[in-house]
Coordinates of C-alpha atoms in Angstrom, one line a residue:
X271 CA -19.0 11.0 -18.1
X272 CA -18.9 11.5 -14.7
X273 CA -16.1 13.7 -13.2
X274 CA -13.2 11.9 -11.7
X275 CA -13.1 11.5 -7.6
X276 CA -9.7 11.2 -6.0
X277 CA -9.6 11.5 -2.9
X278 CA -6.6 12.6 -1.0
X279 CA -5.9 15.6 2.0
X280 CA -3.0 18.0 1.7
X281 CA -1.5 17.6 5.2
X282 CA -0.9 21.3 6.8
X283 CA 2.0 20.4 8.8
X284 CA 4.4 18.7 6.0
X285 CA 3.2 20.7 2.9
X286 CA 5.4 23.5 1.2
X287 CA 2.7 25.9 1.0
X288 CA 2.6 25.7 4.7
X289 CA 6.2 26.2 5.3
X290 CA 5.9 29.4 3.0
X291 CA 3.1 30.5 5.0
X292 CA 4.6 30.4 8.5
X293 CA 7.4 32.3 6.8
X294 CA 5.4 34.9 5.4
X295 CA 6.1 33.9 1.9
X296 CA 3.4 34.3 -0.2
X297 CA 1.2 31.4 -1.0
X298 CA 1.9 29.8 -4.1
X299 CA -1.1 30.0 -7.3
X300 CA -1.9 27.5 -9.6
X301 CA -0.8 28.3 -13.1
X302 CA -4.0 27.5 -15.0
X303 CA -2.7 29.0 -18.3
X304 CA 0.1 25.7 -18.3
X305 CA -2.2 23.3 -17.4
X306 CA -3.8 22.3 -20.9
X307 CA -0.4 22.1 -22.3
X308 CA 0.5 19.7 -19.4
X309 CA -2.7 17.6 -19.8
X310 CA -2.2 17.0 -23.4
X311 CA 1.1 15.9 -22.5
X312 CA 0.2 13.4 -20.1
X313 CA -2.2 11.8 -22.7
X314 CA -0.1 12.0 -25.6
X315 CA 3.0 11.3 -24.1
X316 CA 2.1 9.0 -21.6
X317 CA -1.5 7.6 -21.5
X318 CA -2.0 6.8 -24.8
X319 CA 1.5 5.4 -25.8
X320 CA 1.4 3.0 -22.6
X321 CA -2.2 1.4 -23.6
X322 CA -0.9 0.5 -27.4
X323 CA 2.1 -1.2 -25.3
X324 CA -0.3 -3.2 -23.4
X325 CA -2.5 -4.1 -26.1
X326 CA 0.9 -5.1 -28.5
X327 CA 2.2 -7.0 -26.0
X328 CA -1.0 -8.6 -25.4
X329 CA -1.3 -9.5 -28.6
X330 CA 2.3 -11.3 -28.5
X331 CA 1.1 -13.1 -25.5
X332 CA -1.8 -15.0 -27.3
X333 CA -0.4 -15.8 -30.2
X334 CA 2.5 -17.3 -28.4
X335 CA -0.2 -18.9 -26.0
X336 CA -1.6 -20.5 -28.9
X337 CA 1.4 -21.8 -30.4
X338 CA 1.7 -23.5 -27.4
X339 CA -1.3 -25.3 -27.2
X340 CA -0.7 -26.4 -31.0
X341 CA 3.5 -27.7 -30.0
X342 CA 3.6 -27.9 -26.2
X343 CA 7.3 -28.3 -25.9
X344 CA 9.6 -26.8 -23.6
X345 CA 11.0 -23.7 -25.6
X346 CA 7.6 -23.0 -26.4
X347 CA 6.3 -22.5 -22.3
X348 CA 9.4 -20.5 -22.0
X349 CA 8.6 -18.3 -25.1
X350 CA 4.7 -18.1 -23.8
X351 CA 6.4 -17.1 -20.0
X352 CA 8.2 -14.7 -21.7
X353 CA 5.9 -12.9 -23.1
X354 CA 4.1 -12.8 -20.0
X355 CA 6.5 -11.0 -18.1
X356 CA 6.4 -8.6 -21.0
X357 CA 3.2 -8.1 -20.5
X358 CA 3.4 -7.9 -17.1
X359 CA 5.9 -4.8 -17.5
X360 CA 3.6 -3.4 -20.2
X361 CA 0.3 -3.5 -17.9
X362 CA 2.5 -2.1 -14.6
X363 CA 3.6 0.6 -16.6
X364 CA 0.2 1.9 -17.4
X365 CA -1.8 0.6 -14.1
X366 CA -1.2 3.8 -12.5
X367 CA -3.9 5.3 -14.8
X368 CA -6.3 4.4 -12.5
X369 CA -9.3 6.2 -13.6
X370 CA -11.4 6.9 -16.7
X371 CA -12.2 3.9 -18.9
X372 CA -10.2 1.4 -17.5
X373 CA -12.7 1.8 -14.2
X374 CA -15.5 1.4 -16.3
X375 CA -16.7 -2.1 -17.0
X376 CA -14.6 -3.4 -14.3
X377 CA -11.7 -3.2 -16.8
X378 CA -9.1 -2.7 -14.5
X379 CA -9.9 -5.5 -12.0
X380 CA -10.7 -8.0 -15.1
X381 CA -6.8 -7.3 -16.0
X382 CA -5.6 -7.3 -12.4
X383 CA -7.6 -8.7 -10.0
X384 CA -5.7 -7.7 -7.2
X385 CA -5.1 -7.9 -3.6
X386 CA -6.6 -10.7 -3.5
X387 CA -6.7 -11.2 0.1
X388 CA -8.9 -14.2 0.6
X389 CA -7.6 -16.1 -2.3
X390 CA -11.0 -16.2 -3.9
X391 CA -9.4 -15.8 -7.5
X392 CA -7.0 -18.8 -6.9
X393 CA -9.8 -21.2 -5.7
X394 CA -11.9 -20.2 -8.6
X395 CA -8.7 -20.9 -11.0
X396 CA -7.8 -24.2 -9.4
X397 CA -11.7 -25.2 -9.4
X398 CA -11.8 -24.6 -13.0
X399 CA -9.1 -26.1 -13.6
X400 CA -9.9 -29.2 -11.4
X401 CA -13.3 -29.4 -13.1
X402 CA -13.1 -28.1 -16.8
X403 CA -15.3 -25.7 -18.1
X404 CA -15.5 -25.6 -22.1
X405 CA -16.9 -21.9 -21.8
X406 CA -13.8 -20.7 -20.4
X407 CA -11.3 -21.6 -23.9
X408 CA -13.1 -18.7 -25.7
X409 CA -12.8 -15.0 -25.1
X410 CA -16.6 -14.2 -25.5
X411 CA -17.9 -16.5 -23.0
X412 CA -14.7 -16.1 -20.6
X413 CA -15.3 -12.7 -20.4
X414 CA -18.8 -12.8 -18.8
X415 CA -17.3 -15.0 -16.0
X416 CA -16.2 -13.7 -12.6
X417 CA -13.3 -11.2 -13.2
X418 CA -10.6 -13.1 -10.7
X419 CA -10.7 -15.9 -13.6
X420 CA -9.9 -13.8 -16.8
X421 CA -6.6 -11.6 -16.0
X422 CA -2.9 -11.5 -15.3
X423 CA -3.1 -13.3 -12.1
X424 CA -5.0 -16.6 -13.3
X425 CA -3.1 -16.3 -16.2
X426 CA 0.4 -16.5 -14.0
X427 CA -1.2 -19.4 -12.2
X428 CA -1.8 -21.3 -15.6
X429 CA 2.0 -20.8 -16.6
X430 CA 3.5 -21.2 -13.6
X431 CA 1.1 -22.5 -10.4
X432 CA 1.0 -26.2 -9.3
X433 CA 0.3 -28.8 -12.5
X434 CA 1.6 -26.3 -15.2
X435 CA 3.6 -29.0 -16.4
X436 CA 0.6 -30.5 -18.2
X437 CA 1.7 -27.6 -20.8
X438 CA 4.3 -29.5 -22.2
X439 CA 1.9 -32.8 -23.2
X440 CA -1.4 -33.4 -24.8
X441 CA -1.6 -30.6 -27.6
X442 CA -4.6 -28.5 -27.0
X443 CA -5.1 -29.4 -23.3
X444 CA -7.9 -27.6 -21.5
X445 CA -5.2 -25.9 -19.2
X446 CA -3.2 -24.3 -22.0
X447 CA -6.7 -23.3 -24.3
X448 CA -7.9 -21.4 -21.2
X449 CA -4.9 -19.9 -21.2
X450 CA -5.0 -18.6 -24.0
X451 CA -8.3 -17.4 -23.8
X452 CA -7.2 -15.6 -21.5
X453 CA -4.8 -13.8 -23.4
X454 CA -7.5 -13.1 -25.7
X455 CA -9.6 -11.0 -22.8
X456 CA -6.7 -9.1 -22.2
X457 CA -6.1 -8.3 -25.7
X458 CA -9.9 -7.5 -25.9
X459 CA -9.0 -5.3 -23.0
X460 CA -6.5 -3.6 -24.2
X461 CA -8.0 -2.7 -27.6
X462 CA -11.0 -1.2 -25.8
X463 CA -9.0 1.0 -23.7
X464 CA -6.4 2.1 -26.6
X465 CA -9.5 2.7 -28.6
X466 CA -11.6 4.6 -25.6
X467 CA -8.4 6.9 -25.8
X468 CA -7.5 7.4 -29.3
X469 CA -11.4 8.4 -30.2
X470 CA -12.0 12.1 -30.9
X471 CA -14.5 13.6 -29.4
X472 CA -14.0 11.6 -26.3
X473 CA -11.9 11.3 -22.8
X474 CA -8.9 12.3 -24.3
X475 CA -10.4 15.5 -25.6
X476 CA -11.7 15.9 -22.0
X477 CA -8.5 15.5 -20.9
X478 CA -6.8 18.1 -22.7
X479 CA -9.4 21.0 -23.0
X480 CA -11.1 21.7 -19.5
X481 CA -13.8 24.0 -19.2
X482 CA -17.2 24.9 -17.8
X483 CA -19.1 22.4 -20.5
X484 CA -16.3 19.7 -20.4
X485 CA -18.0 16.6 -18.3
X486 CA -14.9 15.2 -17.0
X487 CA -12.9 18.5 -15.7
X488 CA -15.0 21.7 -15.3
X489 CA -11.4 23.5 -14.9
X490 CA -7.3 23.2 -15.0
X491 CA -7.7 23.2 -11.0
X492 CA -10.0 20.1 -11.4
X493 CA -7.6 18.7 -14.1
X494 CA -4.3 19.1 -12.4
X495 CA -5.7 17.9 -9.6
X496 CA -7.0 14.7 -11.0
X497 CA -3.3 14.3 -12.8
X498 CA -1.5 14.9 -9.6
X499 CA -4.3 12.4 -7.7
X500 CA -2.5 9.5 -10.2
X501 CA 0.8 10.1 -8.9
X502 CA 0.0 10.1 -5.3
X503 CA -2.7 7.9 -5.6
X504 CA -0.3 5.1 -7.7
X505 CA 2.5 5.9 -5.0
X506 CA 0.4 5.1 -2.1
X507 CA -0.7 1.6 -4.0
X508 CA 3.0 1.2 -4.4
X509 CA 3.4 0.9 -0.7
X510 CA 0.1 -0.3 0.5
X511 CA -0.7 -2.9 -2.3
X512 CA 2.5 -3.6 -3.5
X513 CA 4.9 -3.7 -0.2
X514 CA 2.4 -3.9 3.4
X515 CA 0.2 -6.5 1.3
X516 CA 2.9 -9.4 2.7
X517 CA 5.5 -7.3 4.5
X518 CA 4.5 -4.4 7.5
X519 CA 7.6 -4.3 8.7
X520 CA 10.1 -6.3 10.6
X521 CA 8.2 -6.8 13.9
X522 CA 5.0 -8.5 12.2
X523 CA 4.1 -11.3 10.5
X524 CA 5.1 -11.8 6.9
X525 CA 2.9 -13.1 3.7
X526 CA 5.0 -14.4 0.8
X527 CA 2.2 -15.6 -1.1
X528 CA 0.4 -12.4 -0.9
X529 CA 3.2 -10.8 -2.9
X530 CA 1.5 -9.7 -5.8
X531 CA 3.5 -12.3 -9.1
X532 CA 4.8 -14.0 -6.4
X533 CA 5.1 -17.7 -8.5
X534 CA 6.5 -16.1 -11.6
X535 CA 8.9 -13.8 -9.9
X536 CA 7.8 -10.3 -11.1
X537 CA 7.3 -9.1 -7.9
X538 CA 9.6 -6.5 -8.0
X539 CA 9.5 -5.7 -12.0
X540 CA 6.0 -4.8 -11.4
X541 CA 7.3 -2.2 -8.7
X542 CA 9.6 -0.9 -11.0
X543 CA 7.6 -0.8 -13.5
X544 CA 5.0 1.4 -11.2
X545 CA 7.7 3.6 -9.9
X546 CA 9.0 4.1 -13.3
X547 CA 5.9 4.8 -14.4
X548 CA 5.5 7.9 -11.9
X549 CA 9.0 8.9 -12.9
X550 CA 7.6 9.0 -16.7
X551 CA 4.3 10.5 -16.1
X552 CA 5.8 13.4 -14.3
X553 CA 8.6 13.8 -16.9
X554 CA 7.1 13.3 -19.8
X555 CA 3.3 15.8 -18.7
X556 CA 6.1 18.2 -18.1
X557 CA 4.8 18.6 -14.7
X558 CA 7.5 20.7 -13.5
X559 CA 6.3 23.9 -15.7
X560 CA 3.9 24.1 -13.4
X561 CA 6.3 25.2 -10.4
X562 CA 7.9 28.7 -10.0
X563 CA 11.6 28.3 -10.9
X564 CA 12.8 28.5 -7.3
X565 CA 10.7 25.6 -6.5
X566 CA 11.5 23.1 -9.0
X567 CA 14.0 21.4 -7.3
X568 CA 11.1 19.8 -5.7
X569 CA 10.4 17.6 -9.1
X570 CA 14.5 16.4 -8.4
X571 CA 13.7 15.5 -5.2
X572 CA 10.6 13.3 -6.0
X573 CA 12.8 11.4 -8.7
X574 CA 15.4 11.4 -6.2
X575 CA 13.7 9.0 -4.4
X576 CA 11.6 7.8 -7.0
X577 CA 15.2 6.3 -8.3
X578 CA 16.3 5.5 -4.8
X579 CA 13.2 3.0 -4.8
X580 CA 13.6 1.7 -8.0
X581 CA 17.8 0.8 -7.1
X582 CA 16.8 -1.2 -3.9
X583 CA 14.0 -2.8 -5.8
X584 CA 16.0 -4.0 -8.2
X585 CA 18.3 -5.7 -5.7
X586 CA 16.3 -7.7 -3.7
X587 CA 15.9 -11.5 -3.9
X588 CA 13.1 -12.2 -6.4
X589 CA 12.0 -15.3 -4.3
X590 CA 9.6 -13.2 -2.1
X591 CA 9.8 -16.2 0.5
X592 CA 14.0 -16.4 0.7
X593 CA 13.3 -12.2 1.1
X594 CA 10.8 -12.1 4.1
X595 CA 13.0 -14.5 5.6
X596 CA 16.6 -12.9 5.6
X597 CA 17.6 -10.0 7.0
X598 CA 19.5 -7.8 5.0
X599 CA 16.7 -8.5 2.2
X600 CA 14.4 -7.3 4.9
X601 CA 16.3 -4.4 5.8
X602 CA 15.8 -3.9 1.7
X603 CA 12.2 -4.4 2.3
X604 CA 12.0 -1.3 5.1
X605 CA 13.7 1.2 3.3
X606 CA 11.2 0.5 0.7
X607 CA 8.6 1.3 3.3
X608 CA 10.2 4.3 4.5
X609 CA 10.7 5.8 1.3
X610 CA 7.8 4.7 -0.4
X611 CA 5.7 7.3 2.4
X612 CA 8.1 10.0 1.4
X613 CA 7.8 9.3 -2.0
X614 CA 4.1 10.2 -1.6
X615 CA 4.3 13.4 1.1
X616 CA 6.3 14.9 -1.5
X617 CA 4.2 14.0 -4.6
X618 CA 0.8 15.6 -2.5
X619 CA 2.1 18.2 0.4
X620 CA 5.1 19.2 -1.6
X621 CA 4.7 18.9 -5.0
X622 CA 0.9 19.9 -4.7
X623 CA 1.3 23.1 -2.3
X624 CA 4.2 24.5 -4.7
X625 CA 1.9 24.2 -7.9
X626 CA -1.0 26.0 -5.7
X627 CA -3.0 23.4 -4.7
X628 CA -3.0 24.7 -0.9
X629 CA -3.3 22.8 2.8
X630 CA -6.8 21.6 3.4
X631 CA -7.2 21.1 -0.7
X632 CA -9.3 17.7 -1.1
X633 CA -8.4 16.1 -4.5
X634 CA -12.0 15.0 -5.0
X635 CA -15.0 16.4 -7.2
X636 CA -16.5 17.9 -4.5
X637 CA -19.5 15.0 -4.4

């Protein structure tokens, strides 16, 4: 397998290591000798665990999809809804994990195929949908179509765009079958990536022993580095995929209907879930053994605002259009910007320079 890249610059001016330098303190060093034990952490505690989730809840999904297309009734849509926004939570959970095998195959974007900034996934749902395709009620043919038709987000149109009401008549109606097909894919998904991780002999085993014949990490420094490049790198999506994808600020334009779960309200459950997720990763990898013990109140500071995030999340309006257009929701909305960049200058500049990973460090594999 080819090693990881991750790319991301240590800035000099904001990282700790810095500040230690211009006070004469001497630069931190990596502790190499923790790093395995924080590696299998991270897979066994983290990784792993949140792929069975998705894959469970997957499972839950299409079977309750299917039981709606054999009863369409009302308690039925809001059972198959349900577990959508369970899966939803499941998938935003483990999402972070943005490298390994769910980048192979195109896994991630056939589960999330987002931004989607010119719409071509919801024209290609609504065409299908306008024009029925047989080939896209079964998993094995679904899966070869284009990858904006056979995730999360067509699936949220099915259940909950314009003319999901025709899930509550004819039994077995083309809408509801492809949705359920759907749900299939991402249960094929998510077996393929619980099994990628669970087999011996393969990325988790990478993961947890790095070395000069591993093919993944050739040391701890490239193995930390690729750990702490999920944290930053998941923080930065937080803000720049999640928040600036409809909402820069309150001086420009605004883009509802770019919010990411916008028509089934899980806008903001899906942030949680991410931010959580960091919280988790961090927590449960044990990250903080990493730090001398006069540095670690640098991992309380990053769930510090990690939590502060999560709190204001949780208390916006779920409507993404009544948000945007309010202003004490969009004073909500900024602090989420604000924090959501310190949220990632401490993950890399001072989380990173306290573990060793000094100012002018690329996290990348040096291709």
């Amino acid at each position: 397998m080819k090693p990881l890249v991750l790319s991301l610059f240590i800035a000099l001016g904001l990282s700790t290591t810095a500040t230690a330098q211009e006070a004469g303190a001497t630069p931190a060093t990596l502790k190499s000798e923790a790093i395995p034990a924080v590696m299998e952490k991270a897979v066994e505690n983290f990784i792993r665990p949140g792929y069975h989730r998705f894959r469970d809840q997957s499972a839950t999904l299409e079977t309750d999809m299917h039981a709606l297309c054999a009863g369409p009734s009302a308690e039925a849509l809001d059972k198959a809804r349900v577990a959508f926004d369970k899966t939803v939570a499941a998938w935003s959970t483990v999402e972070i994990v943005r490298v390994g095998p769910v980048i192979e195959a195109n896994r991630f974007e056939r589960i999330l195929f987002y931004p989607d900034r010119k719409s071509t996934g919801l024209k290609q749902v609504q065409a299908i949908l306008a024009r029925p395709d047989e080939s896209a009620t079964s998993v094995e043919t679904l899966k070869d179509k284009s990858v904006a038709m056979q995730g999360l987000g067509a699936l949220e149109f099915v259940l909950f765009g314009t003319g999901s009401e025709v899930l509550l008549k004819d039994q077995q109606n083309f809408r509801c079958r492809y949705g359920a097909a759907i749900a299939g894919n991402l249960l094929r998904l998510g077996n393929e990536l619980a099994d990628e991780w669970d087999k011996d002999g393969g990325i988790k085993d990478a993961w947890k022993h790095p070395g000069p014949d591993n093919p993944v990490f050739r040391d701890g420094r490239e193995a930390i580095t690729a750990l702490l490049g999920i944290l930053v790198h998941g923080a930065e999506a937080i803000r720049d995929q999640r928040i600036e994808t409809f909402y820069k600020g309150a001086d420009n334009n605004t883009f509802p209907r770019q919010a990411i779960y916008w028509r089934s309200r899980n806008t903001w459950h899906s942030v949680e879930a991410n931010i959580e997720a960091l919280r988790a990763l961090m927590r449960e990898s044990g990250m903080a053994d990493l730090l001398d013990e006069d540095s670690r109140s640098i991992v309380s500071s990053i769930d510090f605002v990690a939590r502060s995030l999560v709190r204001v999340a949780n208390d916006i309006d779920p409507d993404i259009e009544a948000a945007v257009a309010d202003p004490i929701e969009r004073t909500k909305l900024d602090f989420l910007l604000l924090n959501s960049k310190d949220l990632i200058l401490r993950l890399g500049n001072d989380y990173g320079g306290a573990i060793g990973l000094t100012a002018g460090f690329s996290f990348s594999d040096g291709d």
